[in-house]
């Protein structure tokens, strides 16, 4: 194989049989179950990286069922996102969220999510199911239960146009790729959006969340002080590709967009 051929065909690892296809990545009937809760603000400050700013003292704990996604298949994901604020070099203030932790059960979106965007994905066993009148989410890391969430099933229907505006906000994450000597080669703040969103339904209801300590699955690092809300919604969408908004390894360490 010639050098020019490597350059032309290289997209993702492995070279001759990539773990995931090229984008775009479309999701159909993506089901979200989100518990928003209050936590320790000092812990939030310790976890959220500059130049992002923490907004308030809340965390969104999410379970997401993805039964039909192009390239990534059928899988379930769970994790924590933190409300933040980002100020661009032009002075625009953006409200969004920082993706702190993600656990899922499918190799392709784990590798693709980490390599393309920098999603903090780890292999685990999340589950989202309907049990009679209750929506139930659980997370096991190996054999150990790390999270349990419950919500009354479709108690109140939400206004879709108002709720959909929440889905327009960006999300941020840290993309880290090491050099062959173990030093950081890429360390960037990445921003992405959900695109072409078709919201099919949204509901709220009573909710509860329990998080349990685990050495390798640290969801309990942001403990539950009070549940604020529980929402459940279903949508079709395209996962937009990311853009670098800050390079931590740049000599001047200034935002790039």
Tab-separated table of C-alpha atoms in Angstrom:
chain	number	residue	atom	x	y	z
A	1	UNK	CA	0.000	0.000	0.000
A	2	UNK	CA	1.515	3.318	-1.103
A	3	UNK	CA	1.846	6.396	1.119
A	4	UNK	CA	-0.606	8.269	-1.092
A	5	UNK	CA	-3.112	5.429	-0.656
A	6	UNK	CA	-2.798	5.635	3.133
A	7	UNK	CA	-3.425	9.370	3.042
A	8	UNK	CA	-6.405	8.961	0.752
A	9	UNK	CA	-8.105	6.160	2.662
A	10	UNK	CA	-7.227	6.885	6.302
A	11	UNK	CA	-10.358	7.871	8.208
A	12	UNK	CA	-10.488	5.943	11.475
A	13	UNK	CA	-8.784	2.982	13.090
A	14	UNK	CA	-8.167	0.284	12.054
A	15	UNK	CA	-6.955	1.569	8.675
A	16	UNK	CA	-8.485	-1.240	6.587
A	17	UNK	CA	-11.601	-1.876	8.674
A	18	UNK	CA	-12.693	1.257	10.599
A	19	UNK	CA	-14.732	0.753	13.757
A	20	UNK	CA	-17.400	3.171	12.491
A	21	UNK	CA	-18.435	4.687	9.136
A	22	UNK	CA	-18.046	8.243	7.941
A	23	UNK	CA	-20.699	10.788	9.017
A	24	UNK	CA	-23.407	11.980	9.028
A	25	UNK	CA	-24.976	10.087	11.931
A	26	UNK	CA	-28.769	10.166	12.026
A	27	UNK	CA	-30.947	8.943	14.893
A	28	UNK	CA	-34.587	7.909	14.645
A	29	UNK	CA	-36.970	7.671	17.612
A	30	UNK	CA	-34.205	8.613	20.032
A	31	UNK	CA	-35.715	8.411	23.522
A	32	UNK	CA	-34.420	10.652	26.325
A	33	UNK	CA	-35.081	10.340	30.059
A	34	UNK	CA	-33.493	13.227	31.972
A	35	UNK	CA	-33.404	13.857	35.717
A	36	UNK	CA	-32.189	17.337	36.663
A	37	UNK	CA	-30.878	17.573	40.215
A	38	UNK	CA	-29.013	19.900	42.552
A	39	UNK	CA	-25.519	18.940	43.670
A	40	UNK	CA	-22.463	20.309	45.490
A	41	UNK	CA	-21.453	23.563	43.697
A	42	UNK	CA	-17.829	23.250	44.841
A	43	UNK	CA	-17.556	19.894	43.095
A	44	UNK	CA	-18.981	21.398	39.918
A	45	UNK	CA	-16.363	24.135	40.018
A	46	UNK	CA	-13.633	21.521	40.417
A	47	UNK	CA	-14.838	19.460	37.423
A	48	UNK	CA	-15.792	22.023	34.778
A	49	UNK	CA	-12.750	23.285	32.827
A	50	UNK	CA	-12.056	26.878	31.913
A	51	UNK	CA	-12.896	28.751	29.728
A	52	UNK	CA	-16.350	27.324	30.514
A	53	UNK	CA	-18.195	28.792	33.489
A	54	UNK	CA	-20.536	26.848	35.753
A	55	UNK	CA	-24.139	28.058	35.749
A	56	UNK	CA	-25.925	27.295	39.016
A	57	UNK	CA	-25.701	24.064	40.991
A	58	UNK	CA	-27.593	21.579	38.799
A	59	UNK	CA	-26.675	18.482	36.789
A	60	UNK	CA	-28.716	16.652	34.153
A	61	UNK	CA	-28.497	12.877	34.477
A	62	UNK	CA	-29.544	11.360	31.128
A	63	UNK	CA	-30.607	7.949	29.885
A	64	UNK	CA	-30.880	7.727	26.095
A	65	UNK	CA	-32.286	4.819	24.054
A	66	UNK	CA	-31.118	4.797	20.446
A	67	UNK	CA	-32.963	1.967	18.688
A	68	UNK	CA	-32.143	3.112	15.141
A	69	UNK	CA	-28.993	5.071	14.362
A	70	UNK	CA	-27.044	5.090	11.108
A	71	UNK	CA	-23.635	3.481	11.477
A	72	UNK	CA	-23.939	2.997	15.228
A	73	UNK	CA	-26.905	0.613	15.359
A	74	UNK	CA	-29.099	-0.044	18.396
A	75	UNK	CA	-27.720	0.936	21.796
A	76	UNK	CA	-28.327	2.684	25.130
A	77	UNK	CA	-26.338	5.456	26.776
A	78	UNK	CA	-26.333	7.270	30.091
A	79	UNK	CA	-24.330	10.041	31.710
A	80	UNK	CA	-24.123	13.494	33.232
A	81	UNK	CA	-24.121	16.930	31.607
A	82	UNK	CA	-23.566	20.192	33.467
A	83	UNK	CA	-25.103	23.585	32.557
A	84	UNK	CA	-22.334	26.018	31.557
A	85	UNK	CA	-21.663	29.357	29.909
A	86	UNK	CA	-19.079	30.002	27.162
A	87	UNK	CA	-17.966	33.419	25.982
A	88	UNK	CA	-16.592	33.560	22.434
A	89	UNK	CA	-13.694	35.845	21.462
A	90	UNK	CA	-16.316	38.074	19.826
A	91	UNK	CA	-18.033	38.516	23.176
A	92	UNK	CA	-21.048	36.304	22.461
A	93	UNK	CA	-22.229	34.477	25.568
A	94	UNK	CA	-23.526	30.978	24.843
A	95	UNK	CA	-25.586	28.942	27.304
A	96	UNK	CA	-25.004	25.215	26.884
A	97	UNK	CA	-23.799	22.124	28.700
A	98	UNK	CA	-20.524	20.375	29.483
A	99	UNK	CA	-20.555	16.617	28.883
A	100	UNK	CA	-18.940	15.220	32.015
A	101	UNK	CA	-19.448	11.450	31.779
A	102	UNK	CA	-21.012	8.918	29.391
A	103	UNK	CA	-21.491	5.144	29.660
A	104	UNK	CA	-22.804	2.938	26.857
A	105	UNK	CA	-22.964	-0.604	25.522
A	106	UNK	CA	-21.842	-0.416	21.873
A	107	UNK	CA	-18.298	-0.331	20.470
A	108	UNK	CA	-18.891	1.807	17.346
A	109	UNK	CA	-20.307	4.889	19.134
A	110	UNK	CA	-17.726	4.542	21.913
A	111	UNK	CA	-14.788	4.679	19.502
A	112	UNK	CA	-16.429	7.137	17.101
A	113	UNK	CA	-17.585	9.408	19.885
A	114	UNK	CA	-14.164	9.530	21.506
A	115	UNK	CA	-12.124	9.879	18.304
A	116	UNK	CA	-14.292	12.394	16.420
A	117	UNK	CA	-15.804	14.644	19.089
A	118	UNK	CA	-14.028	13.712	22.300
A	119	UNK	CA	-17.123	12.366	24.075
A	120	UNK	CA	-16.044	10.908	27.466
A	121	UNK	CA	-17.476	7.473	26.678
A	122	UNK	CA	-16.770	4.264	28.607
A	123	UNK	CA	-18.121	0.738	28.210
A	124	UNK	CA	-20.864	-0.206	30.664
A	125	UNK	CA	-24.439	-1.557	30.751
A	126	UNK	CA	-27.107	1.145	30.864
A	127	UNK	CA	-30.766	0.220	30.480
A	128	UNK	CA	-33.916	2.253	29.829
A	129	UNK	CA	-37.264	0.468	30.013
A	130	UNK	CA	-40.960	0.910	30.757
A	131	UNK	CA	-42.329	-0.928	33.796
A	132	UNK	CA	-46.098	-0.527	34.035
A	133	UNK	CA	-46.652	3.156	34.910
A	134	UNK	CA	-42.948	3.895	35.500
A	135	UNK	CA	-39.995	4.796	33.306
A	136	UNK	CA	-36.900	3.082	34.727
A	137	UNK	CA	-33.229	3.714	34.004
A	138	UNK	CA	-30.306	1.771	35.465
A	139	UNK	CA	-26.541	1.754	35.002
A	140	UNK	CA	-24.345	-1.230	35.808
A	141	UNK	CA	-20.565	-1.070	35.521
A	142	UNK	CA	-19.697	-4.724	35.280
A	143	UNK	CA	-21.853	-6.384	37.927
A	144	UNK	CA	-22.154	-3.286	40.138
A	145	UNK	CA	-25.217	-1.034	40.149
A	146	UNK	CA	-24.092	2.626	39.862
A	147	UNK	CA	-27.307	4.528	39.083
A	148	UNK	CA	-31.075	4.087	39.303
A	149	UNK	CA	-33.638	6.593	38.018
A	150	UNK	CA	-37.425	6.416	37.926
A	151	UNK	CA	-40.158	8.656	36.570
A	152	UNK	CA	-43.929	8.565	36.369
A	153	UNK	CA	-44.764	7.671	32.762
A	154	UNK	CA	-46.087	10.589	30.649
A	155	UNK	CA	-47.885	12.387	33.473
A	156	UNK	CA	-47.975	15.798	31.765
A	157	UNK	CA	-47.501	16.660	28.117
A	158	UNK	CA	-45.154	19.592	27.478
A	159	UNK	CA	-45.506	22.338	24.892
A	160	UNK	CA	-43.311	21.133	22.029
A	161	UNK	CA	-42.245	24.509	20.516
A	162	UNK	CA	-41.148	25.785	23.940
A	163	UNK	CA	-39.374	22.568	24.868
A	164	UNK	CA	-37.650	22.325	21.473
A	165	UNK	CA	-35.777	25.578	22.139
A	166	UNK	CA	-33.794	23.732	24.826
A	167	UNK	CA	-32.460	21.381	22.159
A	168	UNK	CA	-30.904	24.237	20.168
A	169	UNK	CA	-28.198	24.893	22.763
A	170	UNK	CA	-24.628	23.675	22.179
A	171	UNK	CA	-22.755	21.075	24.197
A	172	UNK	CA	-19.050	21.127	25.027
A	173	UNK	CA	-16.482	18.451	25.844
A	174	UNK	CA	-12.722	17.960	26.156
A	175	UNK	CA	-11.101	15.982	23.327
A	176	UNK	CA	-7.856	14.334	24.457
A	177	UNK	CA	-5.588	12.242	22.235
A	178	UNK	CA	-2.156	11.256	23.582
A	179	UNK	CA	1.131	11.190	21.682
A	180	UNK	CA	2.981	7.886	21.324
A	181	UNK	CA	5.169	8.835	24.299
A	182	UNK	CA	2.095	9.336	26.500
A	183	UNK	CA	2.172	13.139	26.457
A	184	UNK	CA	-0.931	15.012	25.236
A	185	UNK	CA	-0.946	15.556	21.478
A	186	UNK	CA	-4.477	16.974	21.253
A	187	UNK	CA	-6.284	18.670	24.127
A	188	UNK	CA	-9.166	20.780	22.855
A	189	UNK	CA	-12.521	22.135	23.915
A	190	UNK	CA	-15.053	20.987	21.307
A	191	UNK	CA	-18.538	22.373	20.684
A	192	UNK	CA	-21.333	20.579	18.851
A	193	UNK	CA	-25.058	20.914	18.195
A	194	UNK	CA	-27.923	18.543	17.557
A	195	UNK	CA	-29.218	19.261	14.045
A	196	UNK	CA	-32.380	18.612	12.005
A	197	UNK	CA	-34.309	17.895	15.201
A	198	UNK	CA	-37.879	16.637	14.883
A	199	UNK	CA	-39.422	16.533	18.347
A	200	UNK	CA	-42.146	13.884	18.462
A	201	UNK	CA	-43.295	14.209	22.063
A	202	UNK	CA	-42.223	15.520	25.474
A	203	UNK	CA	-43.542	14.901	28.978
A	204	UNK	CA	-42.681	15.533	32.607
A	205	UNK	CA	-43.649	13.865	35.855
A	206	UNK	CA	-42.380	12.884	39.309
A	207	UNK	CA	-38.816	11.601	39.322
A	208	UNK	CA	-36.210	10.039	41.594
A	209	UNK	CA	-32.476	9.367	41.221
A	210	UNK	CA	-29.907	7.382	43.209
A	211	UNK	CA	-26.172	7.318	42.483
A	212	UNK	CA	-23.730	4.829	44.017
A	213	UNK	CA	-19.978	5.117	44.432
A	214	UNK	CA	-17.669	3.109	42.183
A	215	UNK	CA	-13.928	3.513	41.625
A	216	UNK	CA	-14.168	3.430	37.808
A	217	UNK	CA	-17.682	4.784	37.283
A	218	UNK	CA	-17.722	8.079	39.152
A	219	UNK	CA	-21.293	9.314	38.670
A	220	UNK	CA	-21.615	9.674	42.462
A	221	UNK	CA	-18.844	12.298	42.434
A	222	UNK	CA	-21.727	14.736	41.817
A	223	UNK	CA	-24.110	13.647	44.578
A	224	UNK	CA	-27.871	14.129	44.491
A	225	UNK	CA	-28.997	16.860	46.890
A	226	UNK	CA	-32.470	17.470	45.435
A	227	UNK	CA	-34.334	16.364	42.305
A	228	UNK	CA	-35.506	19.433	40.380
A	229	UNK	CA	-37.357	17.879	37.430
A	230	UNK	CA	-37.840	14.756	35.328
A	231	UNK	CA	-38.497	14.883	31.586
A	232	UNK	CA	-39.035	12.293	28.883
A	233	UNK	CA	-38.953	13.058	25.169
A	234	UNK	CA	-38.576	11.390	21.788
A	235	UNK	CA	-36.960	12.910	18.705
A	236	UNK	CA	-35.335	12.271	15.348
A	237	UNK	CA	-32.061	14.165	14.895
A	238	UNK	CA	-28.642	14.359	13.300
A	239	UNK	CA	-25.601	14.487	15.550
A	240	UNK	CA	-23.693	17.502	14.285
A	241	UNK	CA	-19.928	17.264	13.903
A	242	UNK	CA	-17.873	19.273	16.348
A	243	UNK	CA	-15.732	22.367	16.075
A	244	UNK	CA	-12.721	23.305	18.186
A	245	UNK	CA	-13.363	26.430	20.265
A	246	UNK	CA	-10.307	26.313	22.532
A	247	UNK	CA	-6.874	24.693	22.196
A	248	UNK	CA	-5.320	23.977	25.596
A	249	UNK	CA	-1.922	23.233	24.025
A	250	UNK	CA	-1.677	26.437	21.971
A	251	UNK	CA	1.120	28.748	23.141
A	252	UNK	CA	-1.233	31.664	23.872
A	253	UNK	CA	-4.092	29.437	25.134
A	254	UNK	CA	-6.769	31.669	23.659
A	255	UNK	CA	-10.108	30.577	22.167
A	256	UNK	CA	-9.822	29.720	18.461
A	257	UNK	CA	-13.360	30.619	17.351
